[in-house]
Amino acid sequence: MTVHQPPHADERPVPEPGAAPAPRSVHPLDMANGTRLWLVTGYGPVRQALSDPRFAKDSWEIMRILRERRIQAHQEIFSQALSHHMLNTDPPEHKRLRHMVNKGFTLRRVQRLRPRIEQITDQLLDAVEGQDSVDLIEALAFPLPITVICELLGVPEEDRRTFRSWTNAFVLTVEPEVFQDASVSMNAYIRELVAAKRASPGDDMISALATEDSESALDDEEIAAMAVLLLAAGHETTVNLIGNGALALVTHPEQFAELRADRSLLPGAIEEFLRYESPVNQATMRFTREPVEIGGVLIPADEFVMVNIDSANHDPERFPQPGRLDLKRDARGHVSFGHGIHFCLGAPLARLEAEVVFTRLLDRYKTIELTTPVAQLEWRSSTLMRGLESLPLRMA
């Protein structure tokens, strides 16, 4: 997944989930190299920035701006071939690319995956039965979504853990060499996989895309880029949703007890997990195609814009007492899956996986509690994603 950021973008301040939100405003931030970045915060401005076509996503245009300003972001070495997917394009190209994969993620098709998701979840929990302490991230939150998305795409089981290291490089890494190595390796692998699927198709999404015979069919470069996006986005967000949601429950026992007593709260609880401790801190990079006024501030053309998801989800004007976990809150309208044409295609799948996981945890265990102090938990080092390195639990 290509994540375009100006150099030193990791230096920008990122509001902590649950903390007092920044004012509903637009903040100009000057990076160490003199580059200006505009940070959009607050519910109204964030939704505008996510849906206004003047805030564009075209990766080629982003690289043009960088080159014109003689700025080399480390992502520039990311294979441009892997950049040409729907998250990095604008209409009309975006519509064509999204249409080709949209049918694989309809609500009806996703619901047909429920028995398989339940089976995988049961197998993973069976494997750690009786252990004194279980790292929920390693045991369940990571292997479940990576297994599901790889089965959907047609990635062989023996190759799945390798994708964790590659996507970690794209999302977390600031070292150019690590980023480049992951880009080259993943590009080569996906290209070989596409060729193999075309020669011998299976019942999976890459096979369907590789054998599509229509005017809007994707070429090999586009299939490879789409596979990279789906593999990265298809598990990273869900890993964090499961981990962050579980942490929210074990640190709010009164809310946990209410959920145990009334399972009908679960769908709304998942929305509250997404709002309260969003799996995504920031949306990926945008730029202004023309001068745009937002939040009372005029941003010039060809300026980089980052959209702070967490500030929108914790805006008290939209969500009263935003730092309070409330499983009975109507949290619909959060922007953890985005907003507008780039709304997360895999949102129904992420919600289903979370529903199955929390249902199984409630069914199987009377006690679920942390085995280490909250203050000792480590969060992944990323300006984009919000997720735990590990979550050690006692489940009995």
mmCIF file of C-alpha atoms in Angstrom:
data_model
loop_
_atom_site.group_PDB
_atom_site.id
_atom_site.type_symbol
_atom_site.label_atom_id
_atom_site.label_comp_id
_atom_site.label_asym_id
_atom_site.label_seq_id
_atom_site.Cartn_x
_atom_site.Cartn_y
_atom_site.Cartn_z
ATOM 1 C CA MET A 1 0.000 0.000 0.000
ATOM 2 C CA THR A 2 1.509 3.303 -1.007
ATOM 3 C CA VAL A 3 1.398 5.879 1.740
ATOM 4 C CA HIS A 4 2.743 9.175 0.436
ATOM 5 C CA GLN A 5 4.141 11.418 3.139
ATOM 6 C CA PRO A 6 6.513 14.363 2.967
ATOM 7 C CA PRO A 7 9.945 13.832 4.533
ATOM 8 C CA HIS A 8 9.941 14.061 8.314
ATOM 9 C CA ALA A 9 6.183 13.549 8.333
ATOM 10 C CA ASP A 10 6.678 11.381 11.411
ATOM 11 C CA GLU A 11 7.575 14.565 13.321
ATOM 12 C CA ARG A 12 4.083 15.997 13.110
ATOM 13 C CA PRO A 13 1.970 15.919 16.253
ATOM 14 C CA VAL A 14 -0.685 13.207 16.313
ATOM 15 C CA PRO A 15 -3.458 13.592 18.909
ATOM 16 C CA GLU A 16 -3.736 10.587 21.210
ATOM 17 C CA PRO A 17 -7.094 8.776 21.137
ATOM 18 C CA GLY A 18 -9.139 9.666 24.191
ATOM 19 C CA ALA A 19 -7.234 12.910 24.748
ATOM 20 C CA ALA A 20 -8.851 16.329 24.569
ATOM 21 C CA PRO A 21 -9.453 16.992 20.871
ATOM 22 C CA ALA A 22 -7.751 19.759 18.975
ATOM 23 C CA PRO A 23 -9.961 22.717 18.075
ATOM 24 C CA ARG A 24 -12.099 22.187 14.994
ATOM 25 C CA SER A 25 -9.670 23.857 12.678
ATOM 26 C CA VAL A 26 -7.059 23.524 9.975
ATOM 27 C CA HIS A 27 -3.474 23.623 11.172
ATOM 28 C CA PRO A 28 -0.523 24.617 8.953
ATOM 29 C CA LEU A 29 2.527 22.636 10.013
ATOM 30 C CA ASP A 30 6.038 23.421 8.801
ATOM 31 C CA MET A 31 8.220 20.349 8.525
ATOM 32 C CA ALA A 32 11.944 20.294 9.295
ATOM 33 C CA ASN A 33 12.827 20.690 5.610
ATOM 34 C CA GLY A 34 10.539 23.690 5.137
ATOM 35 C CA THR A 35 7.672 21.774 3.539
ATOM 36 C CA ARG A 36 4.252 22.934 4.645
ATOM 37 C CA LEU A 37 1.610 20.365 5.557
ATOM 38 C CA TRP A 38 -1.994 21.167 6.435
ATOM 39 C CA LEU A 39 -3.575 19.064 9.186
ATOM 40 C CA VAL A 40 -7.378 18.960 9.111
ATOM 41 C CA THR A 41 -9.099 18.224 12.431
ATOM 42 C CA GLY A 42 -12.648 18.170 13.791
ATOM 43 C CA TYR A 43 -15.707 16.299 12.574
ATOM 44 C CA GLY A 44 -17.060 18.788 10.038
ATOM 45 C CA PRO A 45 -13.775 19.721 8.347
ATOM 46 C CA VAL A 46 -12.621 16.081 8.302
ATOM 47 C CA ARG A 47 -15.767 14.877 6.547
ATOM 48 C CA GLN A 48 -15.466 17.733 4.066
ATOM 49 C CA ALA A 49 -11.832 16.917 3.303
ATOM 50 C CA LEU A 50 -12.627 13.215 2.877
ATOM 51 C CA SER A 51 -15.440 13.853 0.397
ATOM 52 C CA ASP A 52 -14.492 17.070 -1.441
ATOM 53 C CA PRO A 53 -12.978 16.149 -4.854
ATOM 54 C CA ARG A 54 -10.717 19.189 -4.663
ATOM 55 C CA PHE A 55 -8.720 17.228 -2.094
ATOM 56 C CA ALA A 56 -7.218 14.761 -4.560
ATOM 57 C CA LYS A 57 -5.441 11.408 -4.135
ATOM 58 C CA ASP A 58 -3.673 10.909 -7.498
ATOM 59 C CA SER A 59 -0.269 9.438 -6.592
ATOM 60 C CA TRP A 60 1.321 10.605 -9.841
ATOM 61 C CA GLU A 61 0.340 14.196 -9.081
ATOM 62 C CA ILE A 62 1.693 13.905 -5.543
ATOM 63 C CA MET A 63 5.035 12.755 -6.903
ATOM 64 C CA ARG A 64 4.983 15.627 -9.425
ATOM 65 C CA ILE A 65 4.586 18.155 -6.631
ATOM 66 C CA LEU A 66 7.389 16.542 -4.658
ATOM 67 C CA ARG A 67 9.742 16.618 -7.633
ATOM 68 C CA GLU A 68 8.909 20.212 -8.521
ATOM 69 C CA ARG A 69 9.847 21.191 -4.989
ATOM 70 C CA ARG A 70 12.931 18.983 -5.090
ATOM 71 C CA ILE A 71 11.655 16.962 -2.184
ATOM 72 C CA GLN A 72 12.350 13.249 -2.044
ATOM 73 C CA ALA A 73 9.955 11.401 0.196
ATOM 74 C CA HIS A 74 11.085 7.899 1.036
ATOM 75 C CA GLN A 75 7.896 6.562 -0.542
ATOM 76 C CA GLU A 76 9.104 7.840 -3.921
ATOM 77 C CA ILE A 77 11.199 4.692 -4.160
ATOM 78 C CA PHE A 78 8.067 2.588 -3.722
ATOM 79 C CA SER A 79 7.357 0.855 -7.010
ATOM 80 C CA GLN A 80 5.057 3.229 -8.865
ATOM 81 C CA ALA A 81 3.494 0.128 -10.399
ATOM 82 C CA LEU A 82 2.140 -0.818 -6.976
ATOM 83 C CA SER A 83 0.703 2.671 -6.524
ATOM 84 C CA HIS A 84 -1.956 2.461 -9.227
ATOM 85 C CA HIS A 85 -4.926 1.324 -7.172
ATOM 86 C CA MET A 86 -8.243 2.879 -6.220
ATOM 87 C CA LEU A 87 -6.991 4.500 -2.994
ATOM 88 C CA ASN A 88 -4.440 6.508 -4.984
ATOM 89 C CA THR A 89 -6.632 7.557 -7.903
ATOM 90 C CA ASP A 90 -9.395 10.062 -8.595
ATOM 91 C CA PRO A 91 -12.465 9.835 -10.862
ATOM 92 C CA PRO A 92 -13.006 8.629 -13.503
ATOM 93 C CA GLU A 93 -10.134 6.138 -13.090
ATOM 94 C CA HIS A 94 -11.082 5.480 -9.481
ATOM 95 C CA LYS A 95 -14.600 4.405 -10.483
ATOM 96 C CA ARG A 96 -13.298 1.831 -12.979
ATOM 97 C CA LEU A 97 -10.804 0.317 -10.537
ATOM 98 C CA ARG A 98 -13.249 0.157 -7.632
ATOM 99 C CA HIS A 99 -16.038 -1.297 -9.755
ATOM 100 C CA MET A 100 -13.897 -4.296 -10.681
ATOM 101 C CA VAL A 101 -13.383 -5.373 -7.068
ATOM 102 C CA ASN A 102 -16.574 -4.047 -5.491
ATOM 103 C CA LYS A 103 -18.584 -7.170 -6.305
ATOM 104 C CA GLY A 104 -16.225 -9.212 -4.125
ATOM 105 C CA PHE A 105 -17.128 -7.194 -1.030
ATOM 106 C CA THR A 106 -20.891 -6.782 -1.214
ATOM 107 C CA LEU A 107 -22.740 -7.330 2.060
ATOM 108 C CA ARG A 108 -24.373 -10.517 0.736
ATOM 109 C CA ARG A 109 -21.073 -12.002 -0.448
ATOM 110 C CA VAL A 110 -19.326 -11.080 2.794
ATOM 111 C CA GLN A 111 -22.085 -12.694 4.892
ATOM 112 C CA ARG A 112 -21.481 -15.964 3.039
ATOM 113 C CA LEU A 113 -18.028 -15.964 4.631
ATOM 114 C CA ARG A 114 -19.450 -16.161 8.160
ATOM 115 C CA PRO A 115 -19.169 -19.976 8.580
ATOM 116 C CA ARG A 116 -15.546 -19.940 7.437
ATOM 117 C CA ILE A 117 -14.685 -16.985 9.697
ATOM 118 C CA GLU A 118 -16.301 -18.794 12.636
ATOM 119 C CA GLN A 119 -14.335 -21.949 11.814
ATOM 120 C CA ILE A 120 -11.000 -20.106 11.654
ATOM 121 C CA THR A 121 -11.757 -18.260 14.900
ATOM 122 C CA ASP A 122 -12.608 -21.510 16.699
ATOM 123 C CA GLN A 123 -9.425 -23.174 15.446
ATOM 124 C CA LEU A 124 -7.270 -20.267 16.591
ATOM 125 C CA LEU A 125 -8.863 -20.185 20.040
ATOM 126 C CA ASP A 126 -8.629 -23.977 20.369
ATOM 127 C CA ALA A 127 -4.881 -23.678 19.746
ATOM 128 C CA VAL A 128 -4.360 -21.500 22.844
ATOM 129 C CA GLU A 129 -6.900 -23.204 25.124
ATOM 130 C CA GLY A 130 -5.569 -23.617 28.673
ATOM 131 C CA GLN A 131 -2.653 -21.214 28.350
ATOM 132 C CA ASP A 132 -2.067 -18.962 31.356
ATOM 133 C CA SER A 133 -1.551 -15.902 29.171
ATOM 134 C CA VAL A 134 -2.485 -15.381 25.533
ATOM 135 C CA ASP A 135 -1.288 -12.590 23.264
ATOM 136 C CA LEU A 136 -4.569 -11.840 21.523
ATOM 137 C CA ILE A 137 -2.806 -10.022 18.673
ATOM 138 C CA GLU A 138 -0.516 -12.917 17.810
ATOM 139 C CA ALA A 139 -3.048 -15.661 18.550
ATOM 140 C CA LEU A 140 -6.174 -14.223 16.924
ATOM 141 C CA ALA A 141 -6.287 -10.570 15.845
ATOM 142 C CA PHE A 142 -3.549 -10.990 13.223
ATOM 143 C CA PRO A 143 -4.010 -14.555 11.896
ATOM 144 C CA LEU A 144 -7.789 -14.334 11.424
ATOM 145 C CA PRO A 145 -7.988 -11.361 9.011
ATOM 146 C CA ILE A 146 -4.809 -12.275 7.131
ATOM 147 C CA THR A 147 -6.161 -15.799 6.587
ATOM 148 C CA VAL A 148 -9.536 -14.512 5.402
ATOM 149 C CA ILE A 149 -8.194 -11.915 2.956
ATOM 150 C CA CYS A 150 -5.546 -14.289 1.598
ATOM 151 C CA GLU A 151 -8.180 -16.966 0.979
ATOM 152 C CA LEU A 152 -10.344 -14.393 -0.794
ATOM 153 C CA LEU A 153 -7.462 -13.306 -3.003
ATOM 154 C CA GLY A 154 -5.953 -16.746 -3.507
ATOM 155 C CA VAL A 155 -2.612 -16.323 -1.708
ATOM 156 C CA PRO A 156 -1.115 -19.704 -0.691
ATOM 157 C CA GLU A 157 -1.086 -20.402 3.045
ATOM 158 C CA GLU A 158 2.686 -20.775 3.249
ATOM 159 C CA ASP A 159 3.207 -17.201 1.996
ATOM 160 C CA ARG A 160 0.807 -15.382 4.308
ATOM 161 C CA ARG A 161 3.087 -14.492 7.203
ATOM 162 C CA THR A 162 5.530 -12.913 4.767
ATOM 163 C CA PHE A 163 2.889 -10.332 3.945
ATOM 164 C CA ARG A 164 2.912 -9.145 7.563
ATOM 165 C CA SER A 165 6.545 -8.042 7.234
ATOM 166 C CA TRP A 166 5.872 -6.366 3.882
ATOM 167 C CA THR A 167 2.829 -4.412 5.014
ATOM 168 C CA ASN A 168 4.600 -3.453 8.239
ATOM 169 C CA ALA A 169 7.306 -1.898 6.075
ATOM 170 C CA PHE A 170 4.776 0.111 4.083
ATOM 171 C CA VAL A 171 2.796 1.324 7.098
ATOM 172 C CA LEU A 172 5.435 1.659 9.819
ATOM 173 C CA THR A 173 8.858 2.081 8.231
ATOM 174 C CA VAL A 174 10.759 5.324 7.759
ATOM 175 C CA GLU A 175 14.011 3.693 6.570
ATOM 176 C CA PRO A 176 14.158 3.962 2.741
ATOM 177 C CA GLU A 177 16.115 0.721 2.317
ATOM 178 C CA VAL A 178 13.562 -1.365 4.224
ATOM 179 C CA PHE A 179 10.724 0.292 2.342
ATOM 180 C CA GLN A 180 12.379 -0.355 -1.017
ATOM 181 C CA ASP A 181 13.209 -3.987 -0.274
ATOM 182 C CA ALA A 182 9.610 -4.704 0.723
ATOM 183 C CA SER A 183 8.303 -2.932 -2.376
ATOM 184 C CA VAL A 184 10.514 -4.869 -4.770
ATOM 185 C CA SER A 185 9.845 -8.223 -3.091
ATOM 186 C CA MET A 186 6.088 -7.796 -2.937
ATOM 187 C CA ASN A 187 5.876 -6.535 -6.516
ATOM 188 C CA ALA A 188 7.798 -9.541 -7.817
ATOM 189 C CA TYR A 189 5.712 -11.976 -5.782
ATOM 190 C CA ILE A 190 2.348 -10.542 -6.831
ATOM 191 C CA ARG A 191 3.337 -10.445 -10.510
ATOM 192 C CA GLU A 192 4.261 -14.141 -10.376
ATOM 193 C CA LEU A 193 1.027 -14.961 -8.561
ATOM 194 C CA VAL A 194 -1.084 -13.125 -11.162
ATOM 195 C CA ALA A 195 0.640 -15.035 -13.965
ATOM 196 C CA ALA A 196 0.060 -18.332 -12.169
ATOM 197 C CA LYS A 197 -3.629 -17.555 -11.614
ATOM 198 C CA ARG A 198 -4.112 -16.636 -15.257
ATOM 199 C CA ALA A 199 -2.561 -19.933 -16.342
ATOM 200 C CA SER A 200 -4.499 -21.979 -13.799
ATOM 201 C CA PRO A 201 -7.448 -20.017 -12.355
ATOM 202 C CA GLY A 202 -9.017 -20.873 -9.029
ATOM 203 C CA ASP A 203 -12.096 -19.719 -7.147
ATOM 204 C CA ASP A 204 -10.539 -16.505 -5.851
ATOM 205 C CA MET A 205 -10.449 -12.798 -6.581
ATOM 206 C CA ILE A 206 -7.029 -12.613 -8.258
ATOM 207 C CA SER A 207 -8.062 -15.405 -10.628
ATOM 208 C CA ALA A 208 -11.296 -13.567 -11.430
ATOM 209 C CA LEU A 209 -9.462 -10.318 -12.131
ATOM 210 C CA ALA A 210 -6.744 -12.035 -14.160
ATOM 211 C CA THR A 211 -9.255 -13.796 -16.418
ATOM 212 C CA GLU A 212 -11.738 -10.906 -16.761
ATOM 213 C CA ASP A 213 -12.544 -10.267 -20.414
ATOM 214 C CA SER A 214 -14.142 -6.845 -20.735
ATOM 215 C CA GLU A 215 -13.232 -3.310 -21.715
ATOM 216 C CA SER A 216 -12.834 -2.313 -18.063
ATOM 217 C CA ALA A 217 -10.639 -5.305 -17.155
ATOM 218 C CA LEU A 218 -7.536 -4.572 -15.091
ATOM 219 C CA ASP A 219 -4.090 -5.140 -16.587
ATOM 220 C CA ASP A 220 -1.372 -7.018 -14.692
ATOM 221 C CA GLU A 221 0.039 -3.854 -13.140
ATOM 222 C CA GLU A 222 -3.384 -2.817 -11.867
ATOM 223 C CA ILE A 223 -4.151 -6.288 -10.514
ATOM 224 C CA ALA A 224 -0.841 -6.334 -8.648
ATOM 225 C CA ALA A 225 -1.482 -2.890 -7.168
ATOM 226 C CA MET A 226 -5.023 -3.842 -6.172
ATOM 227 C CA ALA A 227 -3.819 -7.045 -4.524
ATOM 228 C CA VAL A 228 -1.256 -5.100 -2.503
ATOM 229 C CA LEU A 229 -3.911 -2.635 -1.349
ATOM 230 C CA LEU A 230 -6.408 -5.345 -0.394
ATOM 231 C CA LEU A 231 -3.788 -7.411 1.422
ATOM 232 C CA ALA A 232 -2.603 -4.425 3.428
ATOM 233 C CA ALA A 233 -5.933 -2.714 4.076
ATOM 234 C CA GLY A 234 -7.710 -6.063 4.327
ATOM 235 C CA HIS A 235 -5.972 -7.057 7.512
ATOM 236 C CA GLU A 236 -4.210 -4.080 9.134
ATOM 237 C CA THR A 237 -7.418 -2.265 10.066
ATOM 238 C CA THR A 238 -9.115 -5.422 11.345
ATOM 239 C CA VAL A 239 -6.125 -6.423 13.479
ATOM 240 C CA ASN A 240 -6.365 -3.056 15.197
ATOM 241 C CA LEU A 241 -10.158 -3.148 15.484
ATOM 242 C CA ILE A 242 -10.032 -6.488 17.303
ATOM 243 C CA GLY A 243 -7.081 -5.550 19.513
ATOM 244 C CA ASN A 244 -8.293 -2.059 20.366
ATOM 245 C CA GLY A 245 -11.828 -3.293 20.983
ATOM 246 C CA ALA A 246 -10.650 -6.032 23.332
ATOM 247 C CA LEU A 247 -8.498 -3.539 25.227
ATOM 248 C CA ALA A 248 -11.459 -1.185 25.562
ATOM 249 C CA LEU A 249 -13.559 -3.966 27.087
ATOM 250 C CA VAL A 250 -11.015 -5.254 29.594
ATOM 251 C CA THR A 251 -10.271 -1.718 30.788
ATOM 252 C CA HIS A 252 -13.975 -0.898 31.191
ATOM 253 C CA PRO A 253 -15.377 -3.835 33.197
ATOM 254 C CA GLU A 254 -18.763 -2.193 33.726
ATOM 255 C CA GLN A 255 -19.225 -1.884 29.963
ATOM 256 C CA PHE A 256 -17.970 -5.443 29.499
ATOM 257 C CA ALA A 257 -20.581 -6.664 31.984
ATOM 258 C CA GLU A 258 -23.348 -4.840 30.117
ATOM 259 C CA LEU A 259 -22.293 -6.507 26.865
ATOM 260 C CA ARG A 260 -22.291 -9.933 28.514
ATOM 261 C CA ALA A 261 -25.777 -9.291 29.836
ATOM 262 C CA ASP A 262 -27.149 -8.035 26.522
ATOM 263 C CA ARG A 263 -25.590 -9.430 23.345
ATOM 264 C CA SER A 264 -27.832 -7.207 21.233
ATOM 265 C CA LEU A 265 -25.413 -4.395 22.107
ATOM 266 C CA LEU A 266 -22.612 -6.007 20.086
ATOM 267 C CA PRO A 267 -23.171 -4.357 16.665
ATOM 268 C CA GLY A 268 -23.314 -0.933 18.291
ATOM 269 C CA ALA A 269 -20.350 -1.811 20.504
ATOM 270 C CA ILE A 270 -18.225 -2.500 17.433
ATOM 271 C CA GLU A 271 -19.098 0.950 16.077
ATOM 272 C CA GLU A 272 -18.138 2.454 19.439
ATOM 273 C CA PHE A 273 -14.812 0.577 19.404
ATOM 274 C CA LEU A 274 -14.158 2.047 15.964
ATOM 275 C CA ARG A 275 -14.962 5.533 17.221
ATOM 276 C CA TYR A 276 -13.358 5.373 20.659
ATOM 277 C CA GLU A 277 -10.025 3.829 19.656
ATOM 278 C CA SER A 278 -9.945 4.112 15.886
ATOM 279 C CA PRO A 279 -7.703 1.604 14.086
ATOM 280 C CA VAL A 280 -6.610 4.485 11.851
ATOM 281 C CA ASN A 281 -5.062 7.733 13.108
ATOM 282 C CA GLN A 282 -4.784 9.591 9.833
ATOM 283 C CA ALA A 283 -6.179 9.217 6.346
ATOM 284 C CA THR A 284 -3.594 8.818 3.604
ATOM 285 C CA MET A 285 -2.135 11.863 1.864
ATOM 286 C CA ARG A 286 -4.202 14.263 -0.182
ATOM 287 C CA PHE A 287 -3.333 17.433 -2.065
ATOM 288 C CA THR A 288 -5.338 20.457 -3.153
ATOM 289 C CA ARG A 289 -6.073 20.642 -6.886
ATOM 290 C CA GLU A 290 -7.074 24.287 -6.450
ATOM 291 C CA PRO A 291 -7.367 26.747 -3.565
ATOM 292 C CA VAL A 292 -9.868 25.352 -1.043
ATOM 293 C CA GLU A 293 -11.456 27.030 1.963
ATOM 294 C CA ILE A 294 -12.061 24.658 4.845
ATOM 295 C CA GLY A 295 -12.606 25.376 8.517
ATOM 296 C CA GLY A 296 -12.335 29.079 7.778
ATOM 297 C CA VAL A 297 -8.839 28.655 6.325
ATOM 298 C CA LEU A 298 -7.864 29.015 2.661
ATOM 299 C CA ILE A 299 -5.417 26.309 1.589
ATOM 300 C CA PRO A 300 -3.541 27.157 -1.647
ATOM 301 C CA ALA A 301 -3.368 24.801 -4.620
ATOM 302 C CA ASP A 302 -0.798 21.976 -4.706
ATOM 303 C CA GLU A 303 -0.516 21.769 -0.926
ATOM 304 C CA PHE A 304 -0.265 18.514 1.022
ATOM 305 C CA VAL A 305 -3.156 17.754 3.364
ATOM 306 C CA MET A 306 -3.441 15.165 6.115
ATOM 307 C CA VAL A 307 -6.843 14.389 7.631
ATOM 308 C CA ASN A 308 -6.922 13.429 11.313
ATOM 309 C CA ILE A 309 -9.488 10.669 11.786
ATOM 310 C CA ASP A 310 -9.224 10.501 15.560
ATOM 311 C CA SER A 311 -10.006 14.189 16.041
ATOM 312 C CA ALA A 312 -13.274 13.734 14.132
ATOM 313 C CA ASN A 313 -14.236 10.687 16.173
ATOM 314 C CA HIS A 314 -13.531 12.625 19.382
ATOM 315 C CA ASP A 315 -15.193 15.896 18.426
ATOM 316 C CA PRO A 316 -17.535 16.732 21.342
ATOM 317 C CA GLU A 317 -19.882 18.623 19.040
ATOM 318 C CA ARG A 318 -20.640 15.333 17.271
ATOM 319 C CA PHE A 319 -19.999 12.809 20.060
ATOM 320 C CA PRO A 320 -20.697 14.198 23.568
ATOM 321 C CA GLN A 321 -18.141 13.083 26.178
ATOM 322 C CA PRO A 322 -15.963 11.614 23.420
ATOM 323 C CA GLY A 323 -13.341 10.252 25.819
ATOM 324 C CA ARG A 324 -15.935 8.009 27.476
ATOM 325 C CA LEU A 325 -16.532 4.479 26.186
ATOM 326 C CA ASP A 326 -20.289 3.972 25.922
ATOM 327 C CA LEU A 327 -21.483 0.798 24.218
ATOM 328 C CA LYS A 328 -25.030 2.184 24.086
ATOM 329 C CA ARG A 329 -23.921 5.302 22.229
ATOM 330 C CA ASP A 330 -25.057 5.754 18.633
ATOM 331 C CA ALA A 331 -21.539 5.876 17.177
ATOM 332 C CA ARG A 332 -22.677 5.611 13.584
ATOM 333 C CA GLY A 333 -21.222 8.450 11.599
ATOM 334 C CA HIS A 334 -17.662 7.884 12.814
ATOM 335 C CA VAL A 335 -15.061 8.180 10.077
ATOM 336 C CA SER A 336 -12.788 5.257 10.950
ATOM 337 C CA PHE A 337 -13.595 3.672 7.578
ATOM 338 C CA GLY A 338 -13.373 7.026 5.812
ATOM 339 C CA HIS A 339 -16.089 8.957 4.025
ATOM 340 C CA GLY A 340 -16.946 9.699 0.415
ATOM 341 C CA ILE A 341 -15.752 7.784 -2.639
ATOM 342 C CA HIS A 342 -12.777 6.311 -0.780
ATOM 343 C CA PHE A 343 -14.925 4.794 1.985
ATOM 344 C CA CYS A 344 -13.333 1.482 2.949
ATOM 345 C CA LEU A 345 -14.487 -1.273 0.618
ATOM 346 C CA GLY A 346 -13.767 -3.916 3.254
ATOM 347 C CA ALA A 347 -15.813 -2.322 6.047
ATOM 348 C CA PRO A 348 -18.516 -5.058 5.994
ATOM 349 C CA LEU A 349 -15.826 -7.740 6.226
ATOM 350 C CA ALA A 350 -14.023 -6.018 9.116
ATOM 351 C CA ARG A 351 -17.299 -5.627 11.005
ATOM 352 C CA LEU A 352 -18.201 -9.283 10.447
ATOM 353 C CA GLU A 353 -14.809 -10.531 11.623
ATOM 354 C CA ALA A 354 -15.045 -8.367 14.745
ATOM 355 C CA GLU A 355 -18.590 -9.588 15.430
ATOM 356 C CA VAL A 356 -17.514 -13.230 15.192
ATOM 357 C CA VAL A 357 -14.441 -12.687 17.380
ATOM 358 C CA PHE A 358 -16.247 -10.905 20.212
ATOM 359 C CA THR A 359 -19.146 -13.365 20.073
ATOM 360 C CA ARG A 360 -16.739 -16.282 20.426
ATOM 361 C CA LEU A 361 -14.819 -14.598 23.254
ATOM 362 C CA LEU A 362 -18.052 -13.996 25.155
ATOM 363 C CA ASP A 363 -19.255 -17.555 24.496
ATOM 364 C CA ARG A 364 -16.057 -19.288 25.568
ATOM 365 C CA TYR A 365 -14.695 -17.288 28.489
ATOM 366 C CA LYS A 366 -16.189 -16.104 31.761
ATOM 367 C CA THR A 367 -13.029 -14.183 32.609
ATOM 368 C CA ILE A 368 -10.968 -12.044 30.241
ATOM 369 C CA GLU A 369 -8.428 -9.737 31.849
ATOM 370 C CA LEU A 370 -5.067 -8.139 31.212
ATOM 371 C CA THR A 371 -1.968 -9.893 32.528
ATOM 372 C CA THR A 372 0.180 -6.764 32.323
ATOM 373 C CA PRO A 373 -0.470 -3.168 33.405
ATOM 374 C CA VAL A 374 -2.067 -0.954 30.762
ATOM 375 C CA ALA A 375 0.852 1.477 31.007
ATOM 376 C CA GLN A 376 3.247 -1.256 29.870
ATOM 377 C CA LEU A 377 1.375 -2.026 26.652
ATOM 378 C CA GLU A 378 3.224 -0.891 23.538
ATOM 379 C CA TRP A 379 1.551 0.758 20.570
ATOM 380 C CA ARG A 380 2.840 0.291 17.046
ATOM 381 C CA SER A 381 4.968 3.182 15.849
ATOM 382 C CA SER A 382 2.873 4.641 13.048
ATOM 383 C CA THR A 383 1.366 8.008 12.233
ATOM 384 C CA LEU A 384 -1.291 6.286 10.120
ATOM 385 C CA MET A 385 -2.377 3.246 12.125
ATOM 386 C CA ARG A 386 -3.390 2.882 15.768
ATOM 387 C CA GLY A 387 -2.786 -0.609 17.072
ATOM 388 C CA LEU A 388 -1.100 -2.615 19.796
ATOM 389 C CA GLU A 389 2.111 -4.580 19.417
ATOM 390 C CA SER A 390 0.664 -7.204 21.749
ATOM 391 C CA LEU A 391 -2.264 -7.698 24.118
ATOM 392 C CA PRO A 392 -1.525 -10.311 26.815
ATOM 393 C CA LEU A 393 -4.734 -11.650 28.334
ATOM 394 C CA ARG A 394 -5.841 -14.322 30.771
ATOM 395 C CA MET A 395 -8.910 -16.010 29.340
ATOM 396 C CA ALA A 396 -10.672 -18.646 31.428
#
